[in-house]
PDB file of C-alpha atoms and ligand atoms in Angstrom:
ATOM      1  CA  MET A   1       0.854  19.708  15.980  1.00 90.00           C
ATOM      2  CA  ASN A   2      -2.834  18.797  15.674  1.00 94.00           C
ATOM      3  CA  GLU A   3      -2.961  15.794  18.036  1.00 95.00           C
ATOM      4  CA  ILE A   4      -6.762  15.644  17.895  1.00 97.00           C
ATOM      5  CA  LEU A   5      -6.777  15.205  14.111  1.00 98.00           C
ATOM      6  CA  ILE A   6      -4.012  12.595  14.323  1.00 98.00           C
ATOM      7  CA  ASN A   7      -5.905  10.557  16.919  1.00 98.00           C
ATOM      8  CA  LYS A   8      -9.096  10.834  14.902  1.00 98.00           C
ATOM      9  CA  THR A   9      -7.207   9.648  11.823  1.00 98.00           C
ATOM     10  CA  ILE A  10      -5.930   6.593  13.729  1.00 97.00           C
ATOM     11  CA  GLU A  11      -9.558   5.746  14.592  1.00 97.00           C
ATOM     12  CA  LYS A  12     -10.620   6.312  10.987  1.00 96.00           C
ATOM     13  CA  ALA A  13      -7.846   3.985   9.771  1.00 95.00           C
ATOM     14  CA  GLN A  14      -9.175   1.272  12.056  1.00 94.00           C
ATOM     15  CA  LYS A  15     -12.532   1.521  10.269  1.00 92.00           C
ATOM     16  CA  ILE A  16     -11.110   1.741   6.724  1.00 90.00           C
ATOM     17  CA  PHE A  17      -9.032  -1.421   7.152  1.00 90.00           C
ATOM     18  CA  GLU A  18     -11.631  -3.380   9.126  1.00 86.00           C
ATOM     19  CA  ASN A  19     -12.040  -6.156   6.569  1.00 78.00           C
ATOM     20  CA  GLU A  20      -8.489  -6.249   5.263  1.00 69.00           C
ATOM     21  CA  PHE A  21      -6.419  -9.322   6.152  1.00 63.00           C
ATOM     22  CA  SER A  22      -3.769  -9.496   3.449  1.00 59.00           C
ATOM     23  CA  GLY A  23      -0.981  -7.874   5.486  1.00 58.00           C
ATOM     24  CA  HIS A  24      -2.115  -4.487   4.236  1.00 69.00           C
ATOM     25  CA  ASP A  25      -4.160  -3.838   7.320  1.00 84.00           C
ATOM     26  CA  PHE A  26      -4.637  -1.354  10.139  1.00 93.00           C
ATOM     27  CA  TRP A  27      -1.600  -2.712  11.983  1.00 93.00           C
ATOM     28  CA  HIS A  28       0.579  -2.059   8.944  1.00 93.00           C
ATOM     29  CA  THR A  29      -0.622   1.539   8.941  1.00 95.00           C
ATOM     30  CA  LEU A  30       0.059   1.893  12.657  1.00 97.00           C
ATOM     31  CA  ARG A  31       3.578   0.410  12.308  1.00 97.00           C
ATOM     32  CA  VAL A  32       4.390   2.758   9.417  1.00 97.00           C
ATOM     33  CA  TYR A  33       3.147   5.667  11.520  1.00 98.00           C
ATOM     34  CA  ASN A  34       5.300   4.663  14.508  1.00 98.00           C
ATOM     35  CA  THR A  35       8.406   4.002  12.399  1.00 98.00           C
ATOM     36  CA  ALA A  36       7.922   7.279  10.536  1.00 98.00           C
ATOM     37  CA  LYS A  37       7.841   9.119  13.868  1.00 98.00           C
ATOM     38  CA  THR A  38      11.065   7.368  14.966  1.00 97.00           C
ATOM     39  CA  ILE A  39      12.815   8.470  11.767  1.00 98.00           C
ATOM     40  CA  ALA A  40      11.299  11.966  11.820  1.00 98.00           C
ATOM     41  CA  LYS A  41      12.684  12.696  15.292  1.00 97.00           C
ATOM     42  CA  LYS A  42      16.188  12.592  13.775  1.00 96.00           C
ATOM     43  CA  GLU A  43      15.341  14.883  10.846  1.00 96.00           C
ATOM     44  CA  LYS A  44      14.393  18.541  10.475  1.00 96.00           C
ATOM     45  CA  CYS A  45      10.850  18.182   9.193  1.00 97.00           C
ATOM     46  CA  ASP A  46       7.144  18.910   9.598  1.00 98.00           C
ATOM     47  CA  MET A  47       6.102  16.189  12.045  1.00 98.00           C
ATOM     48  CA  GLU A  48       2.374  16.682  11.473  1.00 98.00           C
ATOM     49  CA  ILE A  49       2.705  16.109   7.721  1.00 98.00           C
ATOM     50  CA  VAL A  50       4.803  12.987   8.369  1.00 98.00           C
ATOM     51  CA  CYS A  51       2.201  11.587  10.798  1.00 98.00           C
ATOM     52  CA  LEU A  52      -0.808  12.283   8.580  1.00 98.00           C
ATOM     53  CA  ALA A  53       0.833  11.064   5.372  1.00 98.00           C
ATOM     54  CA  ALA A  54       1.885   7.854   7.157  1.00 98.00           C
ATOM     55  CA  LEU A  55      -1.617   7.243   8.510  1.00 97.00           C
ATOM     56  CA  LEU A  56      -3.300   8.023   5.182  1.00 96.00           C
ATOM     57  CA  HIS A  57      -0.794   6.415   2.802  1.00 94.00           C
ATOM     58  CA  ASP A  58      -2.853   3.263   2.173  1.00 92.00           C
ATOM     59  CA  PHE A  59      -6.376   4.722   2.411  1.00 92.00           C
ATOM     60  CA  ASP A  60      -6.567   4.589  -1.379  1.00 89.00           C
ATOM     61  CA  ASP A  61      -4.322   1.613  -2.101  1.00 80.00           C
ATOM     62  CA  VAL A  62      -5.392  -0.355  -5.206  1.00 67.00           C
ATOM     63  CA  LYS A  63      -5.699  -3.433  -3.025  1.00 64.00           C
ATOM     64  CA  ILE A  64      -8.329  -1.644  -0.911  1.00 62.00           C
ATOM     65  CA  THR A  65     -10.300   0.704  -3.151  1.00 65.00           C
ATOM     66  CA  ASN A  66     -10.754   1.485  -6.818  1.00 65.00           C
ATOM     67  CA  SER A  67      -9.764   5.114  -6.418  1.00 58.00           C
ATOM     68  CA  THR A  68      -6.234   5.583  -7.703  1.00 60.00           C
ATOM     69  CA  THR A  69      -4.230   8.800  -8.136  1.00 63.00           C
ATOM     70  CA  GLU A  70      -7.198  10.943  -7.076  1.00 81.00           C
ATOM     71  CA  LEU A  71      -6.793   9.635  -3.530  1.00 91.00           C
ATOM     72  CA  GLU A  72     -10.495  10.029  -2.837  1.00 92.00           C
ATOM     73  CA  ASN A  73     -10.587   8.556   0.671  1.00 93.00           C
ATOM     74  CA  ALA A  74      -7.606  10.511   1.992  1.00 95.00           C
ATOM     75  CA  THR A  75      -8.732  13.785   0.415  1.00 95.00           C
ATOM     76  CA  LYS A  76     -12.292  13.433   1.643  1.00 95.00           C
ATOM     77  CA  TRP A  77     -11.084  12.752   5.159  1.00 97.00           C
ATOM     78  CA  LEU A  78      -8.808  15.808   5.315  1.00 97.00           C
ATOM     79  CA  ASN A  79     -11.455  18.063   3.761  1.00 97.00           C
ATOM     80  CA  GLU A  80     -14.063  16.887   6.242  1.00 97.00           C
ATOM     81  CA  ASN A  81     -11.678  17.919   8.991  1.00 98.00           C
ATOM     82  CA  ASN A  82     -11.117  21.348   7.428  1.00 97.00           C
ATOM     83  CA  TYR A  83      -7.443  20.743   6.800  1.00 98.00           C
ATOM     84  CA  ALA A  84      -5.631  23.494   4.859  1.00 98.00           C
ATOM     85  CA  PRO A  85      -5.810  22.879   1.062  1.00 97.00           C
ATOM     86  CA  GLU A  86      -2.095  23.460   0.443  1.00 97.00           C
ATOM     87  CA  ARG A  87      -1.229  20.947   3.159  1.00 98.00           C
ATOM     88  CA  ILE A  88      -3.698  18.446   1.697  1.00 97.00           C
ATOM     89  CA  ASN A  89      -1.885  18.795  -1.629  1.00 96.00           C
ATOM     90  CA  TRP A  90       1.456  18.281   0.082  1.00 96.00           C
ATOM     91  CA  ILE A  91       0.187  15.033   1.672  1.00 96.00           C
ATOM     92  CA  LYS A  92      -1.309  13.839  -1.634  1.00 94.00           C
ATOM     93  CA  GLU A  93       1.959  14.503  -3.427  1.00 93.00           C
ATOM     94  CA  ILE A  94       3.751  12.364  -0.830  1.00 95.00           C
ATOM     95  CA  ILE A  95       1.282   9.472  -1.047  1.00 93.00           C
ATOM     96  CA  ASN A  96       1.407   9.453  -4.838  1.00 90.00           C
ATOM     97  CA  THR A  97       5.209   9.157  -4.946  1.00 90.00           C
ATOM     98  CA  ILE A  98       5.993   6.689  -2.160  1.00 87.00           C
ATOM     99  CA  SER A  99       4.637   3.349  -3.380  1.00 71.00           C
ATOM    100  CA  PHE A 100       6.868   0.645  -4.874  1.00 59.00           C
ATOM    101  CA  LYS A 101       6.350   0.373  -8.632  1.00 62.00           C
ATOM    102  CA  GLY A 102       9.213  -1.852  -9.753  1.00 60.00           C
ATOM    103  CA  ILE A 103      11.765   0.100 -11.807  1.00 63.00           C
ATOM    104  CA  ASP A 104       9.287   2.996 -12.109  1.00 67.00           C
ATOM    105  CA  THR A 105       9.563   3.794  -8.391  1.00 73.00           C
ATOM    106  CA  LYS A 106      10.129   7.483  -7.613  1.00 82.00           C
ATOM    107  CA  VAL A 107      12.020   9.337  -4.883  1.00 88.00           C
ATOM    108  CA  PRO A 108       9.809  11.888  -3.064  1.00 92.00           C
ATOM    109  CA  LYS A 109      10.815  15.550  -3.350  1.00 92.00           C
ATOM    110  CA  THR A 110      10.403  16.489   0.311  1.00 96.00           C
ATOM    111  CA  ILE A 111      12.060  15.081   3.436  1.00 97.00           C
ATOM    112  CA  GLU A 112       8.581  14.328   4.832  1.00 98.00           C
ATOM    113  CA  GLY A 113       7.888  12.116   1.802  1.00 97.00           C
ATOM    114  CA  LYS A 114      11.278  10.432   2.086  1.00 97.00           C
ATOM    115  CA  ILE A 115      10.571   9.569   5.726  1.00 98.00           C
ATOM    116  CA  VAL A 116       7.153   8.025   5.024  1.00 97.00           C
ATOM    117  CA  GLN A 117       8.530   6.078   2.062  1.00 96.00           C
ATOM    118  CA  ASP A 118      11.320   4.710   4.268  1.00 97.00           C
ATOM    119  CA  ALA A 119       8.863   3.724   7.008  1.00 97.00           C
ATOM    120  CA  ASP A 120       6.580   1.966   4.517  1.00 95.00           C
ATOM    121  CA  ARG A 121       9.539   0.087   3.023  1.00 95.00           C
ATOM    122  CA  LEU A 122      10.902  -0.911   6.417  1.00 97.00           C
ATOM    123  CA  ASP A 123       7.586  -2.618   7.147  1.00 97.00           C
ATOM    124  CA  ALA A 124       8.099  -4.771   4.046  1.00 96.00           C
ATOM    125  CA  ILE A 125      11.365  -6.285   5.297  1.00 97.00           C
ATOM    126  CA  GLY A 126      12.648  -8.133   8.369  1.00 98.00           C
ATOM    127  CA  ALA A 127      10.510 -10.526  10.416  1.00 98.00           C
ATOM    128  CA  ILE A 128       7.337  -8.549   9.755  1.00 96.00           C
ATOM    129  CA  GLY A 129       8.164  -8.310   6.071  1.00 96.00           C
ATOM    130  CA  ILE A 130       8.511 -12.095   5.894  1.00 97.00           C
ATOM    131  CA  ALA A 131       5.205 -12.618   7.705  1.00 95.00           C
ATOM    132  CA  ARG A 132       3.376 -10.079   5.527  1.00 93.00           C
ATOM    133  CA  THR A 133       4.768 -11.501   2.306  1.00 94.00           C
ATOM    134  CA  PHE A 134       3.534 -15.002   3.081  1.00 95.00           C
ATOM    135  CA  ALA A 135       0.175 -13.675   4.293  1.00 90.00           C
ATOM    136  CA  TYR A 136      -0.239 -11.763   1.035  1.00 88.00           C
ATOM    137  CA  GLY A 137       0.919 -14.700  -1.109  1.00 91.00           C
ATOM    138  CA  GLY A 138      -1.554 -16.945   0.700  1.00 90.00           C
ATOM    139  CA  SER A 139      -4.397 -14.514   0.043  1.00 87.00           C
ATOM    140  CA  LYS A 140      -3.533 -14.733  -3.689  1.00 87.00           C
ATOM    141  CA  GLY A 141      -3.252 -18.532  -3.617  1.00 91.00           C
ATOM    142  CA  ARG A 142       0.465 -18.469  -4.418  1.00 91.00           C
ATOM    143  CA  GLU A 143       2.939 -21.279  -3.806  1.00 93.00           C
ATOM    144  CA  LEU A 144       5.473 -20.741  -1.016  1.00 95.00           C
ATOM    145  CA  TRP A 145       8.195 -21.475  -3.545  1.00 94.00           C
ATOM    146  CA  ASN A 146       8.624 -23.261  -6.827  1.00 92.00           C
ATOM    147  CA  PRO A 147      12.246 -24.186  -7.596  1.00 90.00           C
ATOM    148  CA  ASN A 148      11.369 -24.476 -11.310  1.00 89.00           C
ATOM    149  CA  LYS A 149      10.187 -20.877 -11.617  1.00 83.00           C
ATOM    150  CA  HIS A 150      12.973 -18.319 -11.612  1.00 80.00           C
ATOM    151  CA  TYR A 151      12.256 -14.798 -10.419  1.00 78.00           C
ATOM    152  CA  ILE A 152      12.055 -11.890 -12.881  1.00 77.00           C
ATOM    153  CA  ASP A 153      14.430  -8.949 -12.546  1.00 77.00           C
ATOM    154  CA  GLY A 154      13.792  -5.310 -13.515  1.00 75.00           C
ATOM    155  CA  MET A 155      10.016  -5.352 -13.960  1.00 74.00           C
ATOM    156  CA  ASN A 156       8.137  -2.124 -14.677  1.00 75.00           C
ATOM    157  CA  GLU A 157       4.976  -1.122 -12.787  1.00 68.00           C
ATOM    158  CA  GLU A 158       2.523  -3.053 -14.956  1.00 73.00           C
ATOM    159  CA  GLU A 159       4.607  -6.212 -15.121  1.00 71.00           C
ATOM    160  CA  TYR A 160       5.120  -6.014 -11.386  1.00 62.00           C
ATOM    161  CA  ARG A 161       1.370  -5.782 -10.693  1.00 66.00           C
ATOM    162  CA  LYS A 162       0.468  -8.591 -13.095  1.00 69.00           C
ATOM    163  CA  ASN A 163       3.269 -10.887 -11.963  1.00 69.00           C
ATOM    164  CA  ASN A 164       1.867 -13.979 -10.318  1.00 72.00           C
ATOM    165  CA  GLY A 165       5.002 -15.669  -9.079  1.00 82.00           C
ATOM    166  CA  ASN A 166       5.638 -17.570  -5.888  1.00 91.00           C
ATOM    167  CA  THR A 167       6.316 -15.946  -2.546  1.00 95.00           C
ATOM    168  CA  ILE A 168      10.041 -16.752  -2.263  1.00 96.00           C
ATOM    169  CA  ASN A 169      10.623 -15.091  -5.645  1.00 93.00           C
ATOM    170  CA  HIS A 170       9.062 -11.943  -4.229  1.00 92.00           C
ATOM    171  CA  PHE A 171      12.065 -11.623  -1.919  1.00 95.00           C
ATOM    172  CA  TYR A 172      14.330 -11.244  -4.955  1.00 93.00           C
ATOM    173  CA  GLU A 173      11.891  -9.153  -6.984  1.00 89.00           C
ATOM    174  CA  LYS A 174      11.290  -6.629  -4.215  1.00 90.00           C
ATOM    175  CA  LEU A 175      12.227  -7.230  -0.586  1.00 95.00           C
ATOM    176  CA  LEU A 176      15.996  -7.696  -0.938  1.00 96.00           C
ATOM    177  CA  LYS A 177      16.210  -4.543  -3.068  1.00 94.00           C
ATOM    178  CA  LEU A 178      14.691  -2.261  -0.457  1.00 94.00           C
ATOM    179  CA  LYS A 179      17.769  -1.918   1.770  1.00 96.00           C
ATOM    180  CA  ASP A 180      19.613   0.059  -0.905  1.00 96.00           C
ATOM    181  CA  MET A 181      16.600   2.254  -1.628  1.00 94.00           C
ATOM    182  CA  MET A 182      16.291   3.876   1.808  1.00 96.00           C
ATOM    183  CA  ASN A 183      16.465   7.686   1.841  1.00 96.00           C
ATOM    184  CA  THR A 184      17.426   8.570   5.429  1.00 97.00           C
ATOM    185  CA  ASN A 185      20.381   7.391   7.493  1.00 97.00           C
ATOM    186  CA  THR A 186      18.153   6.174  10.321  1.00 97.00           C
ATOM    187  CA  ALA A 187      16.215   3.958   7.909  1.00 98.00           C
ATOM    188  CA  LYS A 188      19.439   2.670   6.328  1.00 98.00           C
ATOM    189  CA  GLU A 189      20.628   1.484   9.732  1.00 97.00           C
ATOM    190  CA  ILE A 190      17.344  -0.261  10.572  1.00 97.00           C
ATOM    191  CA  ALA A 191      17.196  -1.785   7.071  1.00 98.00           C
ATOM    192  CA  GLU A 192      20.690  -3.270   7.386  1.00 98.00           C
ATOM    193  CA  HIS A 193      19.596  -5.351  10.366  1.00 98.00           C
ATOM    194  CA  ARG A 194      16.282  -6.437   8.837  1.00 98.00           C
ATOM    195  CA  HIS A 195      17.930  -7.338   5.527  1.00 98.00           C
ATOM    196  CA  HIS A 196      20.416  -9.610   7.264  1.00 98.00           C
ATOM    197  CA  TYR A 197      17.555 -11.326   9.087  1.00 98.00           C
ATOM    198  CA  MET A 198      15.825 -12.092   5.741  1.00 98.00           C
ATOM    199  CA  GLU A 199      19.038 -13.527   4.288  1.00 98.00           C
ATOM    200  CA  MET A 200      19.301 -15.878   7.242  1.00 98.00           C
ATOM    201  CA  PHE A 201      15.674 -16.869   6.802  1.00 98.00           C
ATOM    202  CA  LEU A 202      16.196 -17.725   3.108  1.00 97.00           C
ATOM    203  CA  GLU A 203      19.305 -19.770   3.851  1.00 97.00           C
ATOM    204  CA  GLU A 204      17.394 -21.797   6.439  1.00 96.00           C
ATOM    205  CA  PHE A 205      14.377 -22.127   4.122  1.00 97.00           C
ATOM    206  CA  TYR A 206      16.423 -23.716   1.299  1.00 96.00           C
ATOM    207  CA  GLU A 207      18.194 -26.061   3.686  1.00 95.00           C
ATOM    208  CA  GLU A 208      14.913 -27.303   5.106  1.00 95.00           C
ATOM    209  CA  TRP A 209      13.418 -27.535   1.603  1.00 95.00           C
ATOM    210  CA  ASN A 210      16.219 -29.812   0.519  1.00 92.00           C
ATOM    211  CA  GLY A 211      15.796 -32.097   3.513  1.00 91.00           C
ATOM    212  CA  LYS A 212      18.947 -31.092   5.354  1.00 82.00           C
ATOM    213  CA  LYS A 213      19.015 -31.270   9.113  1.00 71.00           C
TER     214      LYS A 213
HETATM  215 NI1   NI B 301       1.899   0.708   2.959  1.00 89.46          NI
END
């Protein structure tokens, strides 16, 4: 495993996400990387691909750059470091399939892709998921909740991106669905715990909203 390249990529990520405060930041990338490694240790897989795909998965996120499926930033970085072309393609294929796109979401073909997708999804739920969701909603000027606006089920990619709901609705539109979308058994176990924590949070939130003690 190319530890030097991995460490350099961690440093590069720090620079790429320098001015990003919406919850899609360097720390998100680092958590996905660490969680992906935890899952990968239990699976027969190419650890180096898992690590690099995890570190690079948001280098070209629409919230960060304008480059989309071409994955300019990630590709440029791997090329600059003389990474093997067929392995660059493998990583690009993973990054292009893992993101959440409402009902258009895909399952990655390789175990390495499944692991990174699980790690990215795990970071969207639990205590960190709650914190990130409110941070992101705040950055978009969204209400915490609006009891008069019901959430929308079964959105496609475009509807999902354009949707400008409130943050509590986002739990029902995305976060509470993620538990059943995990690929690996390790991620399923972790997700179970984090899902339960979010349910408790919502219960408490509504009680406080309605003025109960
Ligand atoms: Ni991500």
